[in-house]
XYZ file of C-alpha atoms in Angstrom:
666
model
C 0.000 0.000 0.000
C 1.490 3.299 -1.035
C 1.022 6.753 -2.483
C 1.752 7.442 -6.150
C 2.047 10.635 -8.203
C 3.022 11.501 -11.748
C 3.538 14.604 -13.887
C 3.698 14.683 -17.654
C 4.706 18.288 -17.528
C 3.756 20.731 -20.238
C 5.081 23.772 -18.422
C 8.848 23.630 -18.254
C 10.026 20.042 -17.818
C 12.816 19.860 -15.247
C 11.641 23.008 -13.470
C 8.902 21.115 -11.595
C 11.048 18.991 -9.259
C 9.849 21.082 -6.341
C 6.233 20.378 -7.286
C 6.958 16.657 -7.425
C 8.429 16.750 -3.937
C 5.468 18.697 -2.578
C 3.056 16.201 -4.097
C 4.695 13.204 -2.465
C 5.141 15.014 0.846
C 1.425 15.805 0.907
C 0.616 12.077 0.822
C 3.567 10.857 2.904
C 1.092 9.311 5.368
C 0.321 6.745 2.668
C 3.937 5.612 2.631
C 6.236 6.579 5.496
C 8.733 3.743 4.846
C 10.428 4.861 1.618
C 10.482 7.592 -1.049
C 11.535 7.444 -4.690
C 11.403 9.257 -8.041
C 11.920 8.702 -11.755
C 12.771 11.577 -14.115
C 12.583 10.847 -17.832
C 12.346 12.436 -21.258
C 9.658 11.114 -23.580
C 11.587 12.262 -26.658
C 15.139 11.121 -25.942
C 14.114 8.270 -23.580
C 16.837 9.332 -21.156
C 16.033 8.727 -17.488
C 17.439 8.728 -13.969
C 16.265 7.677 -10.522
C 16.269 10.101 -7.627
C 15.914 9.847 -3.862
C 14.218 11.947 -1.189
C 14.652 12.626 2.494
C 12.622 9.507 3.385
C 14.403 7.131 0.990
C 15.708 4.010 2.748
C 19.356 4.388 3.872
C 20.513 1.528 1.628
C 19.648 3.626 -1.430
C 20.441 7.111 -0.160
C 24.110 6.773 -1.141
C 23.330 5.401 -4.604
C 20.741 7.938 -5.789
C 20.926 11.715 -6.183
C 18.408 13.785 -4.260
C 15.390 14.957 -6.224
C 16.209 18.541 -5.214
C 19.536 18.528 -7.067
C 19.728 19.860 -10.651
C 19.233 17.382 -13.478
C 21.769 16.831 -16.235
C 19.025 16.730 -18.853
C 15.644 18.292 -19.540
C 12.919 15.913 -18.384
C 9.192 16.039 -19.106
C 8.052 12.905 -17.277
C 8.204 12.327 -13.532
C 6.929 9.544 -11.306
C 6.917 9.744 -7.516
C 6.279 7.131 -4.860
C 5.844 6.862 -1.083
C 6.000 3.296 0.214
C 4.176 1.499 3.009
C 6.175 -1.737 3.192
C 3.893 -4.773 3.472
C 5.509 -7.438 1.244
C 9.292 -7.783 1.108
C 10.259 -5.104 3.594
C 13.749 -4.751 2.102
C 15.047 -2.068 -0.275
C 14.301 -4.483 -3.146
C 10.716 -3.212 -2.992
C 11.766 0.377 -3.740
C 9.732 2.238 -6.343
C 9.590 3.473 -9.033
C 10.586 -0.032 -10.137
C 11.774 -1.058 -13.602
C 12.250 -4.135 -15.739
C 15.762 -5.433 -16.430
C 16.686 -2.936 -19.143
C 14.954 0.149 -17.732
C 12.459 0.495 -20.568
C 9.339 -0.073 -18.434
C 8.741 1.633 -15.062
C 5.940 1.317 -12.523
C 4.545 3.060 -9.452
C 1.949 0.950 -7.681
C -0.472 1.280 -4.787
C -2.250 -1.834 -3.528
C -1.799 -5.592 -3.381
C -2.031 -8.416 -5.903
C -3.089 -11.312 -3.701
C -2.383 -14.063 -6.230
C 1.092 -12.733 -6.999
C 2.862 -15.917 -5.896
C 1.156 -18.137 -8.460
C 1.566 -15.489 -11.170
C 5.233 -15.144 -10.293
C 5.690 -18.887 -10.736
C 3.952 -18.797 -14.111
C 5.971 -15.800 -15.315
C 9.201 -17.462 -14.196
C 8.348 -20.410 -16.421
C 8.208 -17.961 -19.345
C 11.733 -16.772 -18.583
C 11.102 -13.680 -16.455
C 13.606 -13.027 -13.678
C 12.731 -11.500 -10.324
C 14.975 -9.644 -7.885
C 12.398 -8.996 -5.139
C 9.531 -10.787 -3.388
C 7.044 -8.007 -4.160
C 3.756 -8.122 -6.020
C 4.753 -4.896 -7.805
C 7.428 -6.727 -9.761
C 4.830 -9.329 -10.752
C 2.639 -6.547 -12.219
C 5.621 -5.238 -14.141
C 6.530 -8.575 -15.710
C 2.874 -9.450 -16.162
C 2.476 -6.295 -18.254
C 5.539 -7.258 -20.304
C 4.135 -10.739 -20.891
C 0.435 -10.062 -21.466
C 0.097 -6.326 -22.117
C -3.261 -4.832 -21.067
C -4.639 -8.376 -20.706
C -2.581 -8.694 -17.509
C -5.417 -6.908 -15.693
C -7.636 -9.955 -16.115
C -5.015 -12.114 -14.384
C -4.803 -10.069 -11.184
C -6.797 -10.811 -8.046
C -6.426 -7.846 -5.754
C -6.763 -4.129 -5.267
C -4.577 -1.732 -7.169
C -3.964 1.628 -8.725
C -0.804 1.784 -10.783
C 0.893 3.729 -13.554
C 3.361 2.152 -15.993
C 5.608 4.276 -18.188
C 6.408 2.172 -21.264
C 9.227 4.021 -23.036
C 9.196 1.466 -25.859
C 5.744 2.670 -26.876
C 6.139 6.167 -25.387
C 2.906 5.560 -23.510
C 1.626 5.783 -19.949
C -0.651 2.899 -18.954
C -2.714 3.304 -15.774
C -5.276 1.035 -14.180
C -7.570 0.799 -11.189
C -8.826 -2.499 -9.742
C -12.166 -3.953 -10.745
C -14.252 -2.324 -7.998
C -12.196 0.780 -7.229
C -10.802 -0.201 -3.847
C -7.649 1.857 -4.408
C -7.939 5.480 -5.600
C -6.598 7.106 -8.763
C -7.211 10.797 -9.521
C -6.014 12.706 -12.560
C -6.014 16.075 -14.282
C -5.883 16.568 -18.046
C -6.490 19.837 -19.858
C -5.493 18.843 -23.381
C -1.924 20.012 -22.939
C -0.578 17.741 -20.222
C -1.422 15.146 -17.631
C -0.953 14.609 -13.878
C -2.161 11.902 -11.504
C -2.059 11.063 -7.786
C -3.469 8.747 -5.123
C -5.136 11.691 -3.432
C -6.607 14.930 -4.730
C -4.642 17.080 -2.300
C -1.432 16.061 -4.074
C -2.760 17.374 -7.392
C -3.779 20.612 -5.715
C -0.103 21.345 -5.081
C 0.129 22.256 -8.778
C -0.317 25.984 -9.377
C -1.966 25.338 -12.733
C -4.905 23.490 -11.114
C -7.532 25.946 -9.914
C -9.316 25.108 -6.658
C -12.923 25.422 -7.745
C -15.940 23.395 -6.557
C -17.619 21.104 -9.069
C -21.187 22.398 -8.764
C -22.834 19.289 -10.213
C -21.054 17.031 -7.724
C -21.984 19.365 -4.883
C -25.605 19.302 -6.069
C -25.712 15.474 -6.160
C -24.236 15.416 -2.670
C -26.770 17.864 -1.226
C -29.863 16.751 -3.122
C -29.375 12.979 -3.232
C -26.710 12.011 -0.661
C -24.522 10.745 -3.494
C -20.820 10.970 -4.234
C -18.277 8.921 -6.190
C -21.073 7.737 -8.498
C -19.439 9.316 -11.564
C -15.870 10.104 -12.599
C -16.355 13.654 -11.348
C -14.977 14.816 -8.004
C -15.782 17.849 -5.845
C -13.069 19.744 -7.713
C -13.691 21.148 -11.161
C -11.289 19.577 -13.654
C -10.084 16.733 -11.407
C -11.459 13.314 -12.272
C -11.191 9.841 -10.854
C -10.498 6.705 -12.845
C -13.457 4.473 -12.031
C -13.064 0.912 -10.874
C -12.732 -1.552 -13.771
C -11.190 1.034 -16.118
C -7.733 1.640 -17.544
C -6.222 4.801 -18.956
C -3.622 5.389 -21.638
C -1.849 8.700 -22.170
C 0.431 9.421 -25.123
C 2.478 12.479 -24.081
C 3.939 13.232 -27.502
C 0.484 13.372 -29.090
C -1.333 14.712 -26.003
C -3.951 11.973 -26.432
C -5.886 10.432 -23.558
C -7.927 7.203 -23.737
C -10.117 5.864 -20.909
C -11.656 2.436 -21.426
C -13.478 -0.171 -19.390
C -11.772 -3.554 -19.045
C -14.085 -5.256 -16.516
C -17.753 -5.501 -15.670
C -19.662 -7.993 -13.552
C -21.002 -10.742 -15.894
C -24.696 -10.356 -15.106
C -25.730 -13.017 -17.625
C -24.094 -15.848 -15.685
C -26.644 -17.605 -13.503
C -26.113 -20.475 -11.081
C -29.512 -22.146 -10.709
C -30.964 -25.432 -9.555
C -28.499 -26.159 -6.741
C -29.345 -27.066 -3.175
C -28.860 -24.632 -0.307
C -25.949 -26.757 0.864
C -24.252 -26.489 -2.528
C -24.611 -22.713 -2.641
C -23.318 -22.422 0.919
C -20.358 -24.690 0.230
C -19.401 -22.694 -2.868
C -19.658 -19.453 -0.921
C -17.658 -20.733 2.031
C -14.853 -22.094 -0.143
C -14.432 -18.786 -1.944
C -14.828 -16.736 1.238
C -12.237 -18.810 3.078
C -9.783 -18.573 0.192
C -10.350 -14.827 -0.104
C -9.480 -14.370 3.561
C -6.403 -16.610 3.301
C -5.073 -14.526 0.409
C -5.672 -11.301 2.307
C -3.752 -12.566 5.313
C -0.527 -12.787 3.288
C 1.736 -10.117 4.726
C 5.208 -9.471 6.094
C 3.698 -6.915 8.501
C 1.304 -7.385 11.488
C -2.352 -8.056 10.597
C -5.578 -7.344 12.505
C -9.328 -7.101 11.851
C -12.150 -4.648 12.353
C -15.026 -5.994 14.447
C -18.270 -4.000 14.497
C -20.514 -6.795 15.767
C -22.331 -6.983 12.435
C -22.649 -10.121 10.346
C -19.926 -9.224 7.835
C -17.051 -8.272 10.143
C -17.975 -11.040 12.596
C -17.800 -13.599 9.777
C -14.296 -12.451 8.879
C -13.075 -12.549 12.487
C -14.612 -15.973 13.148
C -13.214 -17.421 9.915
C -9.717 -16.159 10.735
C -10.067 -17.689 14.192
C -10.999 -21.028 12.617
C -8.052 -20.869 10.221
C -5.622 -20.084 13.022
C -6.984 -22.332 15.753
C -8.144 -25.443 13.899
C -6.143 -25.296 10.676
C -2.875 -24.030 12.114
C -2.564 -20.929 9.930
C 0.271 -18.655 11.030
C 0.114 -14.909 10.312
C 3.515 -13.162 10.374
C 3.886 -10.594 13.133
C 0.450 -11.404 14.542
C 1.143 -14.074 17.155
C -1.138 -16.925 18.149
C -4.226 -14.747 18.645
C -5.618 -12.212 16.196
C -6.172 -8.599 17.181
C -9.551 -6.941 16.621
C -10.524 -3.268 16.733
C -13.992 -1.994 17.539
C -15.968 1.178 18.203
C -18.614 1.229 20.922
C -20.945 3.981 22.072
C -22.537 5.026 25.331
C -25.675 5.737 23.305
C -27.409 2.327 23.342
C -29.262 2.995 20.097
C -25.935 2.861 18.247
C -24.003 0.355 20.331
C -23.411 -3.192 19.103
C -21.294 -4.121 22.100
C -23.353 -7.189 23.019
C -22.631 -8.775 19.633
C -18.960 -7.754 19.779
C -18.694 -9.409 23.192
C -20.262 -12.616 21.873
C -17.690 -12.820 19.077
C -14.849 -12.130 21.507
C -16.136 -14.826 23.856
C -16.392 -17.386 21.059
C -13.005 -16.677 19.498
C -10.851 -15.440 22.365
C -9.409 -12.647 20.214
C -7.234 -9.891 21.623
C -9.776 -7.100 21.487
C -9.188 -3.336 21.498
C -12.025 -0.830 21.768
C -12.451 2.899 21.286
C -15.426 4.950 22.542
C -15.987 7.904 20.184
C -17.771 10.871 21.709
C -18.866 14.339 20.642
C -15.669 16.058 21.784
C -13.274 13.682 20.001
C -15.413 13.733 16.869
C -15.489 17.526 16.647
C -11.805 17.818 17.455
C -10.771 15.503 14.614
C -13.399 16.447 12.025
C -11.379 19.032 10.085
C -8.430 16.634 9.961
C -10.706 13.833 8.738
C -12.120 16.013 5.954
C -8.583 17.010 4.930
C -7.599 13.370 4.601
C -10.847 12.496 2.811
C -10.291 15.310 0.250
C -14.063 15.721 -0.044
C -17.172 16.112 2.154
C -18.628 12.980 3.753
C -22.091 11.481 3.297
C -21.792 8.938 6.093
C -21.583 9.765 9.785
C -19.593 6.606 10.563
C -16.478 8.135 8.997
C -15.428 9.729 12.298
C -15.783 6.466 14.238
C -13.942 4.552 11.544
C -11.162 7.125 11.782
C -10.767 6.450 15.500
C -10.782 2.681 14.983
C -7.876 2.903 12.549
C -6.079 5.340 14.828
C -6.332 2.709 17.559
C -5.023 -0.007 15.227
C -1.966 2.109 14.441
C -1.301 2.659 18.129
C -1.298 -1.121 18.560
C 1.360 -1.544 15.850
C -0.841 -3.135 13.177
C -0.167 -2.271 9.503
C -2.793 -4.467 7.751
C -6.471 -4.643 8.749
C -9.215 -6.821 7.254
C -12.556 -5.029 6.958
C -16.109 -6.179 6.118
C -16.790 -3.483 3.527
C -18.909 -4.591 0.558
C -20.977 -7.266 2.298
C -24.168 -5.195 2.484
C -24.021 -4.201 -1.191
C -23.133 -7.699 -2.339
C -25.617 -9.697 -0.253
C -28.640 -7.349 -0.179
C -28.091 -6.130 3.366
C -30.262 -2.994 3.139
C -34.025 -2.596 3.590
C -34.329 -0.920 0.200
C -33.759 -4.248 -1.565
C -37.183 -5.498 -0.460
C -39.217 -3.189 -2.690
C -37.113 -4.186 -5.718
C -37.602 -7.853 -4.865
C -41.367 -7.417 -4.469
C -41.457 -5.707 -7.860
C -39.649 -8.646 -9.474
C -42.001 -11.170 -7.895
C -45.072 -9.235 -9.072
C -43.624 -8.750 -12.553
C -42.969 -12.499 -12.930
C -46.239 -13.596 -11.259
C -44.487 -15.436 -8.418
C -47.427 -14.877 -6.106
C -46.631 -17.652 -3.634
C -43.116 -16.373 -3.065
C -44.432 -12.827 -2.867
C -46.913 -13.820 -0.173
C -44.261 -15.616 1.854
C -41.828 -12.718 1.695
C -44.507 -10.141 2.497
C -45.595 -12.122 5.538
C -42.025 -12.644 6.745
C -41.226 -9.005 6.180
C -44.366 -7.936 8.017
C -43.421 -10.019 11.049
C -40.086 -8.216 11.300
C -40.894 -4.833 9.760
C -44.547 -4.179 10.460
C -45.873 -1.124 8.633
C -42.604 -0.882 6.690
C -43.847 -3.834 4.631
C -46.746 -1.797 3.276
C -44.334 0.865 2.062
C -42.115 -1.757 0.453
C -45.092 -3.372 -1.277
C -46.366 -0.148 -2.828
C -42.866 0.877 -3.850
C -42.495 -2.489 -5.568
C -45.832 -2.005 -7.356
C -44.761 1.503 -8.381
C -41.793 0.008 -10.260
C -44.242 -1.811 -12.547
C -45.441 1.467 -14.039
C -44.042 2.591 -17.412
C -40.686 4.238 -16.864
C -41.694 7.605 -18.314
C -44.613 7.726 -15.899
C -42.341 6.759 -13.002
C -40.052 9.660 -13.822
C -42.953 12.129 -13.865
C -44.339 10.864 -10.555
C -40.894 10.936 -8.920
C -40.312 14.475 -10.126
C -43.687 15.547 -8.681
C -43.458 13.741 -5.337
C -39.743 14.128 -4.746
C -38.284 16.958 -6.803
C -34.545 17.431 -7.025
C -33.036 18.854 -3.886
C -34.940 20.128 -0.871
C -36.273 23.359 0.517
C -32.869 24.342 1.878
C -31.126 24.332 -1.488
C -30.479 27.790 -2.876
C -32.906 28.176 -5.775
C -30.342 29.873 -8.003
C -27.825 27.094 -7.373
C -30.368 24.308 -7.958
C -31.923 25.878 -11.050
C -31.313 23.837 -14.176
C -29.565 20.987 -12.361
C -30.806 17.413 -12.302
C -29.867 14.772 -9.758
C -27.874 11.656 -10.652
C -30.674 9.071 -10.987
C -32.811 11.369 -13.126
C -29.851 12.040 -15.418
C -29.366 8.307 -15.841
C -33.021 7.782 -16.667
C -33.155 10.727 -19.049
C -30.119 9.338 -20.887
C -31.823 6.002 -21.386
C -29.635 4.116 -18.917
C -30.897 1.324 -16.721
C -33.527 2.361 -14.223
C -32.981 0.558 -10.953
C -36.421 -0.997 -10.543
C -35.425 -4.675 -10.316
C -33.561 -6.604 -7.665
C -30.481 -7.421 -9.766
C -30.339 -3.893 -11.192
C -30.392 -2.398 -7.706
C -27.664 -4.776 -6.514
C -25.506 -3.781 -9.467
C -26.195 -0.052 -9.164
C -25.340 0.165 -5.469
C -22.296 -2.081 -5.840
C -20.774 -0.437 -8.922
C -21.986 3.160 -8.880
C -23.940 4.828 -6.134
C -23.119 3.201 -2.788
C -19.972 1.084 -2.521
C -17.536 3.477 -4.278
C -18.106 6.150 -1.637
C -17.685 3.647 1.192
C -14.416 2.445 -0.313
C -13.130 6.010 -0.558
C -13.939 6.556 3.130
C -12.143 3.327 4.027
C -9.038 3.997 1.961
C -8.558 7.556 3.194
C -9.245 6.733 6.858
C -6.933 3.719 6.923
C -4.134 5.343 4.927
C -4.295 8.471 7.086
C -2.867 6.175 9.757
C -0.508 4.311 7.393
C -2.612 1.134 7.487
C -3.536 -1.086 4.571
C -7.203 -2.118 4.677
C -8.261 -5.299 2.890
C -11.814 -6.361 2.042
C -12.410 -10.128 1.651
C -15.970 -9.609 0.351
C -14.526 -7.834 -2.710
C -12.628 -10.786 -4.155
C -13.902 -10.715 -7.741
C -14.459 -14.492 -7.765
C -16.732 -14.214 -4.731
C -18.527 -11.193 -6.214
C -19.221 -12.980 -9.495
C -20.378 -16.087 -7.647
C -22.875 -14.218 -5.480
C -24.213 -12.147 -8.389
C -24.866 -15.416 -10.234
C -26.907 -16.879 -7.356
C -30.722 -16.636 -7.330
C -32.418 -14.056 -5.151
C -33.380 -16.648 -2.535
C -29.710 -16.942 -1.557
C -29.689 -13.245 -0.674
C -33.151 -12.725 0.831
C -35.403 -15.466 2.099
C -38.408 -15.233 4.393
C -37.361 -11.877 5.780
C -33.752 -12.966 6.275
C -31.093 -10.960 4.444
C -27.677 -12.364 3.454
C -29.130 -15.857 3.536
C -26.193 -17.695 1.956
C -23.693 -16.010 4.294
C -25.716 -16.932 7.367
C -26.133 -20.490 6.130
C -22.448 -20.915 5.296
C -21.257 -19.445 8.607
C -23.933 -20.850 10.924
C -21.541 -23.280 12.632
C -18.805 -20.668 13.035
C -20.614 -17.541 14.183
C -22.168 -17.006 17.630
C -25.909 -17.744 17.418
C -26.732 -14.187 18.442
C -24.918 -12.833 15.385
C -25.941 -15.498 12.880
C -29.620 -15.143 13.754
C -29.885 -11.407 14.337
C -32.519 -9.869 12.060
C -31.934 -6.193 12.740
C -29.702 -4.168 10.458
C -27.781 -1.613 12.484
C -25.653 0.529 10.189
C -22.175 1.388 11.405
C -22.871 5.013 12.267
C -21.894 7.674 14.765
C -24.599 9.192 17.035
C -24.048 12.697 15.719
C -27.812 13.205 15.427
C -27.952 13.015 19.233
C -24.787 15.045 19.776
C -26.122 17.804 17.502
C -28.888 18.415 20.030
C -26.490 18.512 22.975
C -22.673 18.798 22.991
C -22.319 19.903 19.372
C -25.310 22.249 19.274
C -23.335 25.435 19.937
C -20.659 24.480 17.409
C -23.319 23.869 14.780
C -25.071 27.157 15.586
C -21.835 29.100 15.205
C -20.954 27.390 11.917
C -24.377 27.748 10.271
C -24.613 31.348 11.439
C -21.189 32.370 10.189
C -20.849 34.913 7.351
C -18.859 32.440 5.265
C -21.592 29.810 5.414
C -24.280 32.325 4.526
C -22.345 33.541 1.487
C -21.598 30.136 -0.091
C -24.618 30.108 -2.382
C -25.316 26.369 -2.115
C -27.923 26.527 0.647
C -30.544 28.929 1.922
C -28.979 29.850 5.274
C -32.231 30.965 6.916
C -33.921 27.659 5.990
C -30.901 25.743 7.267
C -31.222 27.533 10.606
C -34.924 26.633 10.841
C -34.231 22.979 10.063
C -31.395 22.799 12.550
C -33.502 24.303 15.322
C -36.298 21.827 14.575
C -33.780 19.002 14.892
C -32.326 20.476 18.067
C -35.791 20.664 19.670
C -36.560 17.070 18.737
C -39.293 17.987 16.253
C -37.569 15.958 13.528
C -34.416 13.919 13.052
C -32.352 15.163 10.131
C -28.941 14.290 11.516
C -27.685 12.860 8.217
C -28.737 15.962 6.311
C -27.100 18.244 8.856
C -23.946 16.128 8.648
C -23.730 16.726 4.898
C -24.147 20.477 5.345
C -21.557 20.454 8.115
C -18.896 18.474 6.236
C -19.436 20.498 3.056
C -18.767 23.725 4.939
C -15.661 22.318 6.616
C -14.447 21.068 3.211
C -14.906 24.539 1.736
C -12.822 26.020 4.538
C -10.087 23.381 4.315
C -9.696 23.307 0.532
C -11.358 26.218 -1.246
C -10.944 29.138 1.140
C -7.274 28.282 1.650
């Protein structure tokens, strides 16, 4: 896990060494273990490696400092900050090249199947000088070209400078676990692991992207398109690669992966589905435990994180798996709350009791949340939709204090296995559309027993999806127009929210169960959660790994029938079935879905109330132009008096204002 940057400079070549240093320094938290640079000329193909202040001592004497003058004019620069996870020696230094120095790479992430790929590449005659997965990517690219992406199982964001073709080749993993941001204005190109590194460039103007801000305020969405909160800065989406030809100033972005929705696994028994799931889940966890640095796990008490912790316990205790630097007992990290509505401590305790893990717990409160919020937003680069981000921050801070550098996390389970209530209405629509009345009756009854009046809402929402799509759009626009009463009318005028843009452009309308699964997983839910996770973990120099996002497991679950995801009011059916003998009964059988959140809605009425009043009443907030400040004040006071609960909405307004102060005002 690392931080990467690159400049294909169109404004003076070798004069931008200082910019390169500033870019890597800005993201040094992503890689405190090593620092390296490549300077090259796309015309003459001349190149040289450089060091920095944080370069490992073994290489300091061999490489010139990046701050020293160059003997030639360069127009290509790659920078790298390393978090050493595999092969902790100087052999893992980046930028890394092939044997003759014609192909160079900077890489952030992990290729979990690198050992088997290394063996295969060795049989083709490739020679390796390190034990890193980065070198496997490099030789894999030499052997297979762009097709190497289909061979990798992992999370990655990398850039390869191929001087033979005078081309930059960049890629992001299938689901966008690792970040890749870039700027291209037709004259030149720059990229980085985090937006703040790009903002070091004087030629990039710090200006809000109004459409992204609108989607965030009106629909609670972010990371659903390639746009970011900064005008002109884009992200490479998961499953895409990018090619840049500096001599021609040509940029190509193309998709290389999509979930194969046409593959269906039908007609098997529950036991067969569960066995297939468990085999893939177990293997995914085993691969993500490969590390030369200490490993731990997040434990929220939910079904997903508990499954990971209990499976690791089984692998260590009954199968004798040894994890380097971890000891005989795994370490877990949890957040608990004094507010019982948000606390999952009883389930955490049950997992601890069953597994005997070495457990560490943090208790976030209003004071610690407010104190760290500006710092969190700075690391996130953008405002935050989800309130859990502050608790997650403190969990990873705790993990760092305990000396852990790799943490397994349950992210992706809810999106993959239909863990949200909103999946019910889509399922009911499918059952009505296909005349599966018996199944519909069973699911309605089961849902009613657990959800009561919520079932009626789900039923009518499902029936609504049967209407012609044009009529649905008109009804949605009438009942739930874009934005809300607090949006500034001038700002909102002429703008359309994300889902309506998709529908107007003829794209898939998410009115079926499979479509909703795909939409939340690929576009509108998971990408934002993965950004939160990456930025929070890397802020503390920790590599987070997500076993539920192994592409083999994802494809398997998407191919399963709906009854393996929801059955008789029970979500994540195949996971519960596969893990029933491993999990505590209280976790395996729990029917409630408690999102990992922070009780800021409560704190906003008490400890944080004065802070919120001061912020929303400030001249800067009132002059932004995004929101109607007087309406915001009314809504906040209604929340503070307990007349309504709009904690999530207030959180978005709060984090947007802090983001403006941290990034735009400065």
